[in-house]
């Protein structure tokens, strides 16, 4: 059974701090999807990666295939980054996503 | 603008009534998915469809039904058999059959009174 574990569950930071959210996954997952969910509930895709590193603005996602671990980093955090960040593993023949429980990030001004 | 629409955003129903949640996409995506989100839990897959006129049960399909008569539409019916239907429901779609990112709709929050 595919599993995805995220940490921490909750994270509070001051504006400008460097943020790291971690995700560990089980065998059978071939790619990792990082998602952002704002208080209204809608979900936005941030990254999808199966190897290496991707960067978009202040967001960086890395994945280590051997260790089955991925991290999402936010540089120079801002209050508008406050949201729930979710990692989801993609695997299997039907391309199902297995979701972590999410990390609630609060960035204070 | 291409995207996924779900309507309505908030839905209230009495216990024992069936209710249908709408999901429409104009991204020309083949695959569509329905997820349920409960507080403190990760999203869970209810049903998915990889092609028109075909769909498969996900991890928590009991008490739900779907149809996929058109590529752009994948409605979800929450039946009276669903024991705890109050939740946030998200629809998603994905292009093709390889590892592509999924795009999500804005969600429908269903409250059963």
XYZ file of C-alpha atoms in Angstrom:
222
model
C 0.000 0.000 0.000
C 1.340 3.423 -0.952
C 1.879 5.742 1.986
C 2.913 9.358 2.337
C 3.982 10.977 5.609
C 4.443 14.714 6.047
C 6.145 16.735 8.754
C 5.623 18.944 10.575
C 1.835 19.034 10.886
C 1.899 22.695 11.885
C 4.564 25.314 11.287
C 4.645 28.943 12.390
C 7.287 31.301 11.063
C 8.153 34.960 11.007
C 8.143 36.829 7.745
C 11.449 36.398 5.952
C 12.333 33.012 7.459
C 13.393 29.997 5.407
C 10.751 27.255 5.545
C 11.179 23.520 5.027
C 8.379 20.964 4.838
C 9.273 17.296 4.585
C 7.599 14.347 2.924
C 8.523 10.660 3.125
C 6.937 8.063 0.942
C 6.792 4.314 0.497
C 7.843 1.956 -2.256
C 5.574 2.085 -5.302
C 5.439 5.837 -5.569
C 7.158 7.108 -8.674
C 6.593 10.847 -8.509
C 5.783 13.460 -5.907
C 3.256 16.213 -6.251
C 3.388 19.321 -4.035
C 0.100 21.180 -3.646
C -1.014 24.345 -1.896
C -4.455 24.757 -0.339
C -5.631 28.184 0.755
C -8.319 28.775 3.404
C -11.047 28.912 0.736
C -10.297 25.287 -0.026
C -9.109 25.394 -3.617
C -5.938 23.454 -4.378
C -3.151 24.662 -6.628
C -0.433 22.451 -8.021
C 3.045 23.743 -7.158
C 5.397 21.067 -8.441
C 5.491 17.579 -9.764
C 8.862 15.852 -9.674
C 10.297 12.396 -9.976
C 13.974 13.313 -9.624
C 16.271 16.173 -8.728
C 15.081 19.649 -7.950
C 12.625 22.215 -9.278
C 12.391 25.932 -8.556
C 9.630 28.433 -9.106
C 10.120 31.878 -7.671
C 10.720 31.506 -3.927
C 9.648 27.868 -3.897
C 12.069 24.980 -4.292
C 11.197 21.287 -4.292
C 13.730 18.492 -4.046
C 13.416 14.736 -4.133
C 15.811 11.965 -3.116
C 14.737 8.751 -4.811
C 17.049 6.482 -2.804
C 15.856 7.834 0.528
C 12.215 8.191 -0.657
C 12.115 11.705 0.674
C 11.084 15.072 -0.711
C 11.276 18.579 0.695
C 9.514 21.817 -0.125
C 11.440 24.961 0.728
C 10.155 28.520 0.813
C 12.755 31.265 0.853
C 12.035 34.733 2.292
C 8.614 33.627 3.532
C 5.714 36.063 3.419
C 2.304 36.108 5.148
C 0.660 35.335 1.808
C 2.474 31.973 1.874
C 0.216 30.960 4.770
C -1.668 27.903 3.580
C -1.804 24.140 3.881
C 0.911 22.412 1.880
C 0.197 18.883 0.789
C 2.464 16.293 -0.736
C 0.976 13.496 -2.753
C 2.614 10.431 -4.191
C 1.769 9.227 -7.658
C 2.023 5.557 -8.488
C 0.276 2.499 -9.725
C -1.250 1.670 -13.044
C -4.192 4.007 -12.628
C -2.080 7.046 -11.708
C -3.739 7.463 -8.341
C -2.468 10.033 -5.886
C -1.863 9.108 -2.235
C -2.015 12.221 -0.110
C -0.204 13.272 3.028
C -2.277 14.943 5.736
C -0.859 18.356 4.995
C 1.256 20.934 6.800
C -0.459 24.086 8.020
C 1.974 26.960 7.539
C 1.363 30.301 9.211
C 3.727 33.161 8.417
C 3.396 36.106 10.761
C 4.311 39.658 9.699
C -9.663 30.389 -19.461
C -9.126 26.670 -19.115
C -9.934 25.061 -15.812
C -12.227 22.996 -13.662
C -15.491 24.276 -12.283
C -17.431 22.782 -9.427
C -20.827 23.943 -8.380
C -22.172 24.916 -6.029
C -19.441 25.966 -3.577
C -21.699 25.288 -0.579
C -24.502 22.738 -0.525
C -26.920 21.845 2.234
C -29.127 18.775 2.190
C -31.372 16.940 4.570
C -30.384 13.496 5.761
C -31.722 10.771 3.493
C -31.658 12.849 0.297
C -29.422 12.080 -2.660
C -27.398 15.017 -3.940
C -25.344 15.452 -7.119
C -22.160 17.516 -7.229
C -21.129 18.964 -10.550
C -17.628 18.887 -12.057
C -16.840 20.282 -15.492
C -13.457 20.758 -17.160
C -12.498 22.433 -20.422
C -8.873 21.285 -20.372
C -9.568 18.371 -22.712
C -8.219 16.030 -20.051
C -8.934 12.320 -20.296
C -8.778 11.426 -16.612
C -11.011 12.838 -13.902
C -11.077 12.190 -10.168
C -13.278 12.789 -7.143
C -11.722 13.227 -3.699
C -13.153 13.730 -0.266
C -11.399 15.839 2.390
C -12.151 15.615 6.105
C -10.471 17.653 8.860
C -7.136 16.178 9.914
C -7.093 13.651 7.103
C -5.494 13.561 3.706
C -7.639 13.628 0.597
C -9.148 10.255 -0.190
C -10.114 8.993 -3.617
C -13.795 8.230 -4.172
C -14.007 7.440 -7.897
C -11.921 8.051 -10.977
C -12.403 7.840 -14.706
C -9.658 7.512 -17.293
C -11.917 7.616 -20.324
C -15.486 8.420 -21.303
C -18.056 5.775 -20.321
C -15.634 4.107 -17.937
C -14.945 4.689 -14.258
C -13.421 2.832 -11.334
C -13.990 2.783 -7.590
C -11.422 4.470 -5.424
C -10.666 3.821 -1.780
C -13.975 5.043 -0.326
C -16.619 4.499 -3.041
C -19.390 3.126 -0.808
C -22.429 5.395 -0.807
C -21.332 7.288 -3.921
C -22.020 6.950 -7.635
C -20.638 8.648 -10.750
C -21.155 8.835 -14.490
C -18.870 9.833 -17.350
C -21.066 10.354 -20.395
C -19.010 13.271 -21.701
C -15.275 13.904 -21.582
C -15.714 17.270 -19.881
C -18.174 16.209 -17.183
C -17.864 13.865 -14.188
C -20.770 14.355 -11.740
C -20.729 12.714 -8.317
C -23.920 11.613 -6.560
C -23.818 11.294 -2.796
C -26.539 8.801 -1.962
C -28.462 8.276 1.244
C -26.348 5.147 1.776
C -23.288 7.268 2.542
C -23.068 7.169 6.341
C -21.206 10.425 6.893
C -21.560 12.617 3.806
C -20.682 15.992 5.341
C -17.269 16.837 3.883
C -15.359 18.927 1.363
C -15.404 17.374 -2.107
C -12.751 18.085 -4.716
C -12.734 17.192 -8.367
C -9.518 16.927 -10.368
C -8.434 16.127 -13.887
C -5.245 15.002 -15.557
C -4.076 14.879 -19.161
C -3.237 11.590 -20.784
C -2.144 8.363 -19.178
C 1.364 9.141 -18.005
C 2.598 10.902 -14.904
C 1.189 14.367 -15.301
C 0.106 16.824 -12.676
C -3.495 16.866 -11.610
C -5.507 20.070 -11.751
C -8.072 20.682 -9.043
C -11.411 22.428 -8.946
C -12.388 24.886 -6.188
C -14.348 22.237 -4.273
C -17.873 21.859 -2.919
C -18.546 21.866 0.803
C -21.500 19.572 1.476
C -23.338 19.748 4.775
C -26.030 17.215 5.543
C -28.412 18.380 8.244
